[in-house]
Each structure stands twice: as C-alpha cells, then as structure tokens.
Coordinates of C-alpha atoms in Angstrom, one line a residue:
M1 CA -38.9 47.2 116.6
N2 CA -40.2 46.0 113.3
T3 CA -40.9 49.2 111.3
P4 CA -41.3 50.1 107.6
L5 CA -38.4 51.6 105.8
T6 CA -37.5 55.1 106.9
A7 CA -34.8 55.7 104.3
P8 CA -34.6 54.8 100.6
W9 CA -32.4 52.1 99.2
P10 CA -29.1 53.7 98.2
S11 CA -29.5 55.0 94.6
D12 CA -25.9 54.0 93.8
V13 CA -24.9 50.5 94.6
T14 CA -21.2 51.4 94.2
D15 CA -21.7 53.1 97.6
V16 CA -20.9 49.7 99.1
V17 CA -20.9 51.0 102.7
A18 CA -24.4 52.5 102.4
V19 CA -25.7 49.3 100.8
R20 CA -24.2 47.2 103.6
R21 CA -25.7 49.4 106.3
D22 CA -29.1 49.2 104.7
L23 CA -28.9 45.4 104.7
H24 CA -27.5 45.3 108.2
A25 CA -30.5 47.2 109.5
H26 CA -32.9 44.7 107.8
P27 CA -31.5 41.2 108.5
E28 CA -33.5 38.2 107.4
V29 CA -32.8 34.6 108.4
G30 CA -32.4 31.7 106.0
F31 CA -35.1 31.3 103.3
T32 CA -36.9 34.5 104.5
E33 CA -34.6 37.0 102.8
I34 CA -37.4 38.5 100.7
R35 CA -36.5 42.1 101.1
T36 CA -32.8 41.4 100.5
A37 CA -33.4 39.3 97.4
A38 CA -35.8 42.0 96.1
R39 CA -33.3 44.7 96.5
V40 CA -30.6 42.6 94.8
E41 CA -32.9 41.6 91.9
T42 CA -34.0 45.2 91.3
A43 CA -30.4 46.6 91.4
L44 CA -29.1 43.9 89.0
R45 CA -31.8 44.5 86.5
E46 CA -31.1 48.3 86.6
L47 CA -27.4 47.5 85.9
G48 CA -28.3 45.5 82.7
W49 CA -27.6 42.0 84.0
R50 CA -29.8 39.1 82.9
V51 CA -31.6 38.2 86.1
R52 CA -33.4 35.0 87.2
S53 CA -35.0 34.6 90.6
G54 CA -37.4 32.7 92.8
A55 CA -38.4 29.2 91.6
D56 CA -36.3 29.6 88.4
V57 CA -33.1 29.3 90.5
V58 CA -34.1 27.6 93.8
D59 CA -36.9 25.3 94.8
P60 CA -36.6 24.4 98.5
A61 CA -40.1 22.9 98.7
G62 CA -39.8 19.8 100.8
H63 CA -36.4 20.7 102.0
P64 CA -36.2 19.6 105.7
G65 CA -34.3 22.9 106.5
L66 CA -37.2 25.1 105.3
P67 CA -38.8 27.1 108.1
P68 CA -42.4 26.4 109.1
A69 CA -45.1 27.9 107.0
A70 CA -46.0 30.4 109.7
V71 CA -42.5 31.8 109.7
L72 CA -42.4 32.1 105.9
D73 CA -45.8 33.8 105.9
A74 CA -44.6 36.3 108.5
A75 CA -41.6 37.1 106.5
A76 CA -43.7 37.8 103.4
E77 CA -45.9 40.1 105.5
R78 CA -42.9 42.0 106.9
A79 CA -41.5 42.4 103.4
R80 CA -44.7 44.0 102.2
A81 CA -44.7 46.3 105.2
E82 CA -41.1 47.3 104.4
G83 CA -42.1 48.3 100.9
V84 CA -41.3 45.3 98.7
P85 CA -43.7 45.3 95.7
A86 CA -46.3 42.6 95.7
D87 CA -45.1 40.9 92.6
Q88 CA -41.6 40.4 94.1
V89 CA -43.0 39.2 97.4
A90 CA -45.1 36.6 95.5
R91 CA -42.0 35.5 93.4
L92 CA -39.6 35.3 96.3
S93 CA -41.8 34.0 99.2
G94 CA -42.1 30.4 100.3
G95 CA -38.3 30.1 100.7
R96 CA -37.6 31.0 97.1
T97 CA -35.2 33.8 98.0
A98 CA -32.4 33.3 95.5
V99 CA -31.2 35.5 92.7
V100 CA -28.9 34.6 89.8
A101 CA -27.5 37.2 87.3
D102 CA -25.4 36.8 84.2
L103 CA -23.4 39.2 82.1
D104 CA -21.3 38.5 79.0
G105 CA -17.9 40.2 78.5
E106 CA -16.6 41.7 75.3
R107 CA -14.3 38.9 74.4
P108 CA -14.1 35.1 74.8
G109 CA -13.2 33.5 78.1
P110 CA -14.4 31.3 80.9
R111 CA -17.7 31.5 82.7
V112 CA -16.9 32.5 86.3
A113 CA -19.5 32.3 89.1
F114 CA -19.3 34.1 92.4
R115 CA -21.4 33.0 95.4
F116 CA -22.6 35.7 97.8
D117 CA -24.7 34.5 100.8
M118 CA -27.5 36.7 102.1
D119 CA -28.9 35.4 105.3
A120 CA -28.6 36.6 108.9
L121 CA -28.7 34.8 112.3
P122 CA -31.3 34.5 115.1
I123 CA -29.1 36.6 117.4
G124 CA -30.1 39.8 119.1
E125 CA -27.7 42.7 118.3
D126 CA -25.8 44.5 121.0
G127 CA -27.4 47.9 121.7
D128 CA -24.4 49.4 123.5
R129 CA -23.2 52.7 121.8
R130 CA -19.7 51.2 121.7
H131 CA -21.1 48.9 119.0
V132 CA -20.8 50.9 115.8
P133 CA -24.1 49.9 114.2
S134 CA -25.9 51.0 117.3
R135 CA -24.0 54.2 117.6
E136 CA -24.4 55.1 113.9
G137 CA -28.0 54.1 113.7
F138 CA -28.0 51.1 111.4
A139 CA -28.4 48.3 114.0
S140 CA -31.0 45.6 113.3
R141 CA -34.6 46.8 113.2
H142 CA -35.7 43.1 113.5
P143 CA -35.7 42.0 117.1
G144 CA -33.7 38.8 117.7
V145 CA -32.1 38.8 114.3
M146 CA -28.8 40.3 113.1
H147 CA -26.1 40.0 110.6
A148 CA -23.5 38.4 112.8
C149 CA -21.4 36.8 110.1
G150 CA -20.8 39.5 107.6
H151 CA -23.3 38.3 104.9
D152 CA -24.6 41.9 104.6
G153 CA -21.1 42.8 103.5
H154 CA -21.0 39.9 101.0
V155 CA -24.2 41.1 99.3
A156 CA -22.9 44.7 99.2
I157 CA -19.7 43.5 97.6
G158 CA -21.6 41.5 95.1
L159 CA -23.7 44.4 94.0
A160 CA -20.8 46.8 93.7
L161 CA -18.9 44.2 91.7
A162 CA -22.0 43.9 89.4
A163 CA -21.8 47.7 88.9
A164 CA -18.0 47.6 88.3
L165 CA -18.4 45.0 85.6
S166 CA -21.5 46.5 83.9
A167 CA -19.3 48.1 81.1
R168 CA -18.5 44.5 80.0
D169 CA -14.8 45.1 79.6
F170 CA -13.8 41.6 80.7
P171 CA -13.2 38.2 79.1
G172 CA -15.8 35.4 79.2
S173 CA -18.9 35.8 81.3
V174 CA -19.8 36.3 84.9
R175 CA -22.6 34.7 86.9
L176 CA -23.5 36.0 90.4
L177 CA -25.2 33.6 92.8
F178 CA -27.0 35.3 95.6
Q179 CA -27.7 32.4 97.9
P180 CA -30.2 32.1 100.8
A181 CA -29.8 30.1 104.0
E182 CA -26.0 29.5 104.2
E183 CA -26.5 29.3 108.0
G184 CA -27.4 25.8 108.7
V185 CA -25.9 24.9 105.2
R186 CA -29.3 24.7 103.6
G187 CA -29.4 27.0 100.6
A188 CA -26.7 25.8 98.1
E189 CA -28.1 22.4 97.6
P190 CA -31.6 23.5 96.2
M191 CA -29.8 26.1 94.1
A192 CA -27.5 23.5 92.6
A193 CA -30.5 21.2 92.0
A194 CA -32.1 24.0 90.0
G195 CA -29.2 24.1 87.6
V196 CA -27.5 27.4 88.5
L197 CA -24.1 25.9 87.8
A198 CA -24.8 24.9 84.2
G199 CA -21.9 26.0 82.0
V200 CA -19.8 27.3 84.9
D201 CA -16.1 26.8 84.5
V202 CA -15.0 28.4 87.8
V203 CA -16.9 29.1 91.0
V204 CA -15.5 31.3 93.8
A205 CA -16.9 32.1 97.2
I206 CA -15.6 34.7 99.6
H207 CA -16.0 35.4 103.3
L208 CA -15.2 38.4 105.5
A209 CA -13.1 38.2 108.7
F210 CA -12.7 34.8 110.3
G211 CA -9.6 35.8 112.2
L212 CA -7.8 37.5 109.3
P213 CA -7.0 41.2 110.0
T214 CA -8.0 44.2 107.9
G215 CA -5.7 44.7 104.9
V216 CA -5.0 41.1 104.3
I217 CA -6.5 38.7 101.7
A218 CA -6.1 34.9 101.8
P219 CA -6.8 33.6 98.3
S220 CA -7.1 30.0 99.5
A221 CA -9.0 29.2 102.6
T222 CA -8.1 25.9 104.3
E223 CA -10.1 23.8 106.8
L224 CA -13.5 24.0 105.1
I225 CA -15.1 21.4 107.3
A226 CA -17.7 18.9 106.2
T227 CA -20.8 18.9 108.3
S228 CA -24.3 17.4 108.8
K229 CA -27.1 19.1 110.7
H230 CA -29.7 16.9 112.2
L231 CA -33.0 17.2 114.0
A232 CA -34.1 14.3 116.3
R233 CA -37.8 14.2 117.3
F234 CA -38.4 11.9 120.2
T235 CA -41.9 10.6 120.8
G236 CA -42.7 9.2 124.3
R237 CA -45.8 8.9 126.4
Q238 CA -47.1 11.4 129.0
A239 CA -47.9 10.3 132.5
H240 CA -48.2 11.6 136.1
A241 CA -44.7 11.9 137.4
A242 CA -45.6 10.7 140.9
K243 CA -48.8 8.6 140.6
A244 CA -47.8 6.5 137.6
P245 CA -44.3 7.3 136.2
E246 CA -43.9 3.7 135.0
Q247 CA -46.7 4.3 132.5
G248 CA -44.8 7.1 130.9
R249 CA -42.0 7.0 128.3
N250 CA -39.8 10.0 129.0
A251 CA -38.8 11.7 125.7
L252 CA -36.9 14.3 127.6
L253 CA -34.6 11.7 129.2
A254 CA -34.1 10.0 125.9
A255 CA -33.0 13.3 124.3
A256 CA -30.8 14.2 127.3
T257 CA -29.2 10.7 127.1
A258 CA -28.5 11.3 123.4
A259 CA -27.1 14.8 124.1
L260 CA -24.6 13.6 126.7
N261 CA -23.5 10.6 124.6
L262 CA -23.2 12.5 121.4
H263 CA -20.6 14.7 123.2
A264 CA -18.9 11.5 124.4
L265 CA -18.2 10.2 120.9
P266 CA -14.4 9.6 120.6
P267 CA -12.2 11.7 118.3
F268 CA -10.5 10.2 115.2
A269 CA -6.8 10.0 114.9
G270 CA -5.4 12.3 112.2
A271 CA -8.7 14.1 111.7
V272 CA -10.4 17.2 113.1
T273 CA -13.9 16.4 114.4
R274 CA -16.6 18.3 116.2
V275 CA -20.0 17.4 117.7
N276 CA -22.4 19.9 119.2
V277 CA -25.9 19.7 120.5
G278 CA -27.3 23.2 120.1
R279 CA -30.9 22.9 121.1
L280 CA -33.1 20.7 123.3
E281 CA -36.7 21.4 123.8
A282 CA -39.0 19.1 125.8
G283 CA -41.7 18.9 128.4
V284 CA -44.7 20.9 129.6
A285 CA -44.6 20.8 133.4
P286 CA -42.4 19.3 136.2
N287 CA -45.1 16.8 137.3
V288 CA -45.6 15.4 133.8
I289 CA -43.4 12.8 132.1
A290 CA -42.3 14.5 128.9
G291 CA -44.1 13.0 125.9
A292 CA -42.1 14.7 123.2
A293 CA -38.6 16.2 122.8
E294 CA -36.7 17.8 120.0
L295 CA -32.9 17.8 119.7
A296 CA -30.8 19.7 117.2
Y297 CA -27.2 18.6 116.7
E298 CA -24.4 18.8 114.2
T299 CA -21.3 16.7 113.4
R300 CA -18.2 18.1 111.6
A301 CA -15.0 16.7 110.2
D302 CA -12.2 17.9 108.0
S303 CA -12.6 14.8 105.8
A304 CA -15.7 13.9 103.9
D305 CA -15.2 10.2 104.7
V306 CA -14.6 10.9 108.5
A307 CA -17.7 13.2 108.5
A308 CA -19.8 10.4 107.1
E309 CA -18.6 7.9 109.6
L310 CA -19.1 10.4 112.5
A311 CA -22.6 11.1 111.4
R312 CA -23.3 7.4 111.2
R313 CA -22.1 6.9 114.8
A314 CA -24.1 9.9 116.0
E315 CA -27.2 8.3 114.5
I316 CA -26.5 5.1 116.4
V317 CA -26.2 7.1 119.7
V318 CA -29.5 8.8 119.1
R319 CA -31.4 5.6 118.2
A320 CA -29.9 3.8 121.1
A321 CA -31.0 6.5 123.5
A322 CA -34.6 6.2 122.2
Q323 CA -34.4 2.4 122.6
M324 CA -33.1 2.7 126.1
H325 CA -36.1 4.9 127.1
E326 CA -38.6 3.0 124.9
T327 CA -39.5 6.1 122.9
G328 CA -39.8 6.6 119.2
V329 CA -37.4 8.8 117.3
E330 CA -37.4 10.5 113.9
L331 CA -34.1 11.7 112.5
V332 CA -34.0 14.4 109.8
R333 CA -30.9 15.8 108.1
T334 CA -31.7 19.6 107.8
G335 CA -28.5 20.7 106.0
H336 CA -25.0 19.6 105.0
A337 CA -21.8 20.7 103.5
T338 CA -18.7 18.8 102.4
A339 CA -15.0 19.4 102.8
A340 CA -13.5 21.5 100.0
H341 CA -10.2 22.9 98.7
T342 CA -9.2 25.8 96.4
D343 CA -7.6 24.8 93.1
A344 CA -4.1 26.1 92.4
S345 CA -5.1 28.0 89.3
V346 CA -7.9 29.9 91.1
A347 CA -5.6 30.7 94.0
A348 CA -3.0 32.0 91.5
A349 CA -5.6 34.3 89.8
L350 CA -6.8 35.7 93.1
T351 CA -3.3 36.2 94.3
A352 CA -2.3 38.1 91.2
A353 CA -5.4 40.3 91.4
A354 CA -4.6 41.2 95.0
E355 CA -1.2 42.7 94.2
G356 CA -1.2 46.4 95.0
V357 CA -4.7 46.0 96.6
A358 CA -4.0 44.2 99.8
R359 CA -1.4 42.1 101.6
V360 CA -1.6 38.5 100.7
R361 CA -1.5 35.5 103.0
A362 CA -1.4 32.4 100.8
T363 CA -3.7 30.4 103.0
H364 CA -5.8 30.9 106.1
P365 CA -8.0 28.4 108.0
L366 CA -11.7 28.9 107.9
G367 CA -12.2 26.4 110.6
A368 CA -15.9 26.2 109.8
S369 CA -18.4 24.8 107.3
D370 CA -20.0 26.5 104.3
D371 CA -22.3 24.9 101.8
A372 CA -20.5 26.8 99.1
S373 CA -18.4 23.7 99.3
L374 CA -21.2 21.8 97.5
L375 CA -21.1 24.3 94.6
M376 CA -17.3 24.0 94.6
R377 CA -17.4 20.2 94.5
A378 CA -20.0 20.1 91.8
V379 CA -18.0 22.4 89.5
Q380 CA -14.7 20.5 90.2
E381 CA -16.3 17.1 89.5
A382 CA -17.6 18.5 86.2
G383 CA -14.0 19.4 85.2
G384 CA -14.0 23.0 86.3
A385 CA -12.1 24.8 89.1
A386 CA -13.2 26.4 92.4
G387 CA -11.9 28.6 95.1
Y388 CA -12.8 29.9 98.6
A389 CA -11.1 33.1 99.8
I390 CA -11.1 35.2 102.9
V391 CA -11.1 39.0 103.0
G392 CA -9.6 40.1 106.3
S393 CA -11.5 42.4 108.6
D394 CA -10.9 43.4 112.2
T395 CA -14.0 42.6 114.3
P396 CA -15.0 43.8 117.8
G397 CA -16.7 40.5 118.5
P398 CA -16.4 36.9 117.1
P399 CA -18.7 35.7 114.4
H400 CA -22.1 34.6 115.6
S401 CA -22.0 37.0 118.5
P402 CA -24.1 40.1 119.4
R403 CA -21.0 42.4 119.0
F404 CA -19.9 41.1 115.6
D405 CA -19.2 43.9 113.0
V406 CA -16.9 44.3 110.0
D407 CA -14.4 47.0 109.2
E408 CA -16.3 48.7 106.3
A409 CA -12.9 49.9 104.9
V410 CA -12.4 46.4 103.5
L411 CA -15.6 46.4 101.4
P412 CA -14.3 48.6 98.4
V413 CA -11.0 46.7 98.6
A414 CA -12.8 43.4 98.1
V415 CA -14.7 44.9 95.1
T416 CA -11.6 46.1 93.4
W417 CA -9.8 42.8 94.0
L418 CA -12.6 40.7 92.5
E419 CA -13.0 43.1 89.6
R420 CA -9.3 42.7 88.8
A421 CA -9.6 39.0 89.0
V422 CA -12.4 38.9 86.5
K423 CA -10.7 41.2 84.1
G424 CA -7.4 39.3 84.4
G425 CA -9.2 36.2 83.2
S426 CA -6.4 33.8 84.2
W427 CA -8.4 31.1 86.0

C-alpha cells in the first residue's frame, strides 16, 4: 500500500544499510524520484556540500521519455503525503529530479565526478518471506514498483561517500551526480545538456552486482552496449470486424507485423546485437478493427556504428509494416546510450584503491546499456577520462526481477574503495 513515512530518515547517512533500506522501501520510477532527490539534497546540504537541484541541473521538458503529466502529478502528491516539504516538491516535480553537489579538497588536483542513479523499476516486489526485504520489513511500499537493479544501494553509497569526504582531506574537487531515469536511458542526456559536466576532468559510474560475486570489484566494465529505445504509434481506422472489415485499417496487425519482423532482423558479423519488443498495446474489442496501436522496442549493439545501422534498419521495418497495412505511424526515440570504455588511467586508480579492500578482477562484462556512457563519452571527447566499474554482490534473483536484492555487506566496502580512490588522486 501507499502510506506516509512510518520511520524517520536515518540521522546518520554513514549508516549505509539503513539509508539503503529506507530508499528500497520507497522506490520511484524515472523522473518521479521526488522523495529520493529531496532526501539526497537535504543530506548533502547538511554535510556542507554546495548543492544544486531541479531545473538548475536537469531540464527534461519536452524529452520524449518524460512520463505523462498525470504520472508526474501523482508522484508529486505522493511525495507530499510521504512528508517531503512543499518547497522541495515544487523544485523537484515535473521530472526535475536531479541533484548535483560539489566539494573542494584541501589541495590542488582534478575535478572528479561520480554518477549515482536513483530510479526504480515498474516491477512488483516478491512478498515471500524468503526475500530479505519482505522478511525484514523494508520491501516496497509502492505497489508495482521496486528497486530491482540496485540503484537504492548506489544512492546510499553516494551519500556515505559524501559524508566520508566532508572533512575535505583530498586533492582537487569532487562532484556527485545523482541522476534520475537511468532505466530507459533517459536521465543523463538532459543533465549533460544542463551543463553538469562543466570543468569535470574525470567521471566515474559504478553498478552493483551484474554477475560479479560479493567481495570482488571490477574497475573496468566491458560490454557497455549502445542502445536506442523507441515508441511506435500506429494510427489506423476502426470498422466492424464482420460487416465491413475492408473499411478498416488494422493498427494492431501493423504493430504485430512490425514486432515479428523486428525480431527477424539479421545479426551482424563480429558484433553483438539485440532487438526486443517489450510492449504492444492495441484494440478495444474482438469485433472492432483496431484503430490504434502502440509498440515499444529497443535495439542494442556493442558498437556505436552498428547500433546506428541496426536502429536504421529497425525503422525501415516499422515503416514498412505501416505501409503494408495502410496505417500511419509516428516514431519517437525515448532514450539512448552509447558504447563506452574505461580509460586505463581510471582503471589503474580504481585498482590501486581496491587493494586491501576487495579482490580485484580487472574486467567484467556489463552486458547491458547505461546512459552514464553519454556522460563518459562527453568527458572523454573534452580531453578528460572516464570509467565504469562493477561492485560485486551476490543476488537471489537476476536484475529486473521481483526477487532481486543486493548483499548489503558490499555497501560500506564500496564507500571505502571510492573514498580511497578520491584521496589517492591518481586519475
């Protein structure tokens, strides 16, 4: 059920497990993370960081991946019910759920940014008592939404890192990027457009789990796959399915034809490619020719060039399906990410910081997409360096499943590791 807070936010953000559990119990999907962003913003200000939020660091207005107004309004109302002050709700609503914080060290050095994503997924959490969050009382309070990818842990790590660095005993400066809407690869682009990477010399993103066991850190993730997410809206003409089917233009059949042929696209030699149709909605009744249909699909490839070509071919398939069934079709790209790599200097710094903290596996395949890649590419193209690392965690279920959970023992380990990397300053 959706209920107001029954317990206060942990007074000490260094209690990384308590913070993670609070966030886990209050998951919010992309661009609706008002409560999460408000908690982050408040904690960072109390720690003495210079904080910017809302429209100052993200402006998703007009972004095709922004949820409908009704969803955004409902998120604001829920945040108010859960105790978020009115001024924060106003500042962070409308999809403006991003927070950026800066802190200067006590001696010269590079400006290093860390990206922490905040959003949850539209997945109902497992209520079985064998599932630790359900047994321990911190399972999702929001029906149909859960942290099924570890982003609650990422935020908790980021806040504990902010506390660990608050004494300023490090070189250079640190910028923390708390990003909305990583799921669907929607949030990084409007943050980058708002200038959050200005002056950044190094940017690092981390992710929990992804097949790496507890006690192991991979300073350099491989297989960060480029992707494009698309929405195809087919417009046909309704008609009586028996009396006058020829007068109709079947949008459902057009979408179904597109779905089947998208999955028939051939692979590319020497490249890893993926195509998936994840949603198809159409029709009103079995005796009515469907006048409208909506199809959501994605393309992925481990090369940016191949990804672009695959997306081009997918568009041809969709438009041909519409032409075949004489319907209209509107295509919208709702999100994207590029292929990315970790620079050797960043991998070396993260490896050195992990000594004595965790076992190191030089590389580990992510095998997925993350729009942190857009931030990485932007910094690299400006002459800086970037990295994407994986913090191992045993999980009872795979990412994006109702039984996903993280091993909370890895959270303080990740904080210590990143703190050591910052204080080492060898990027």
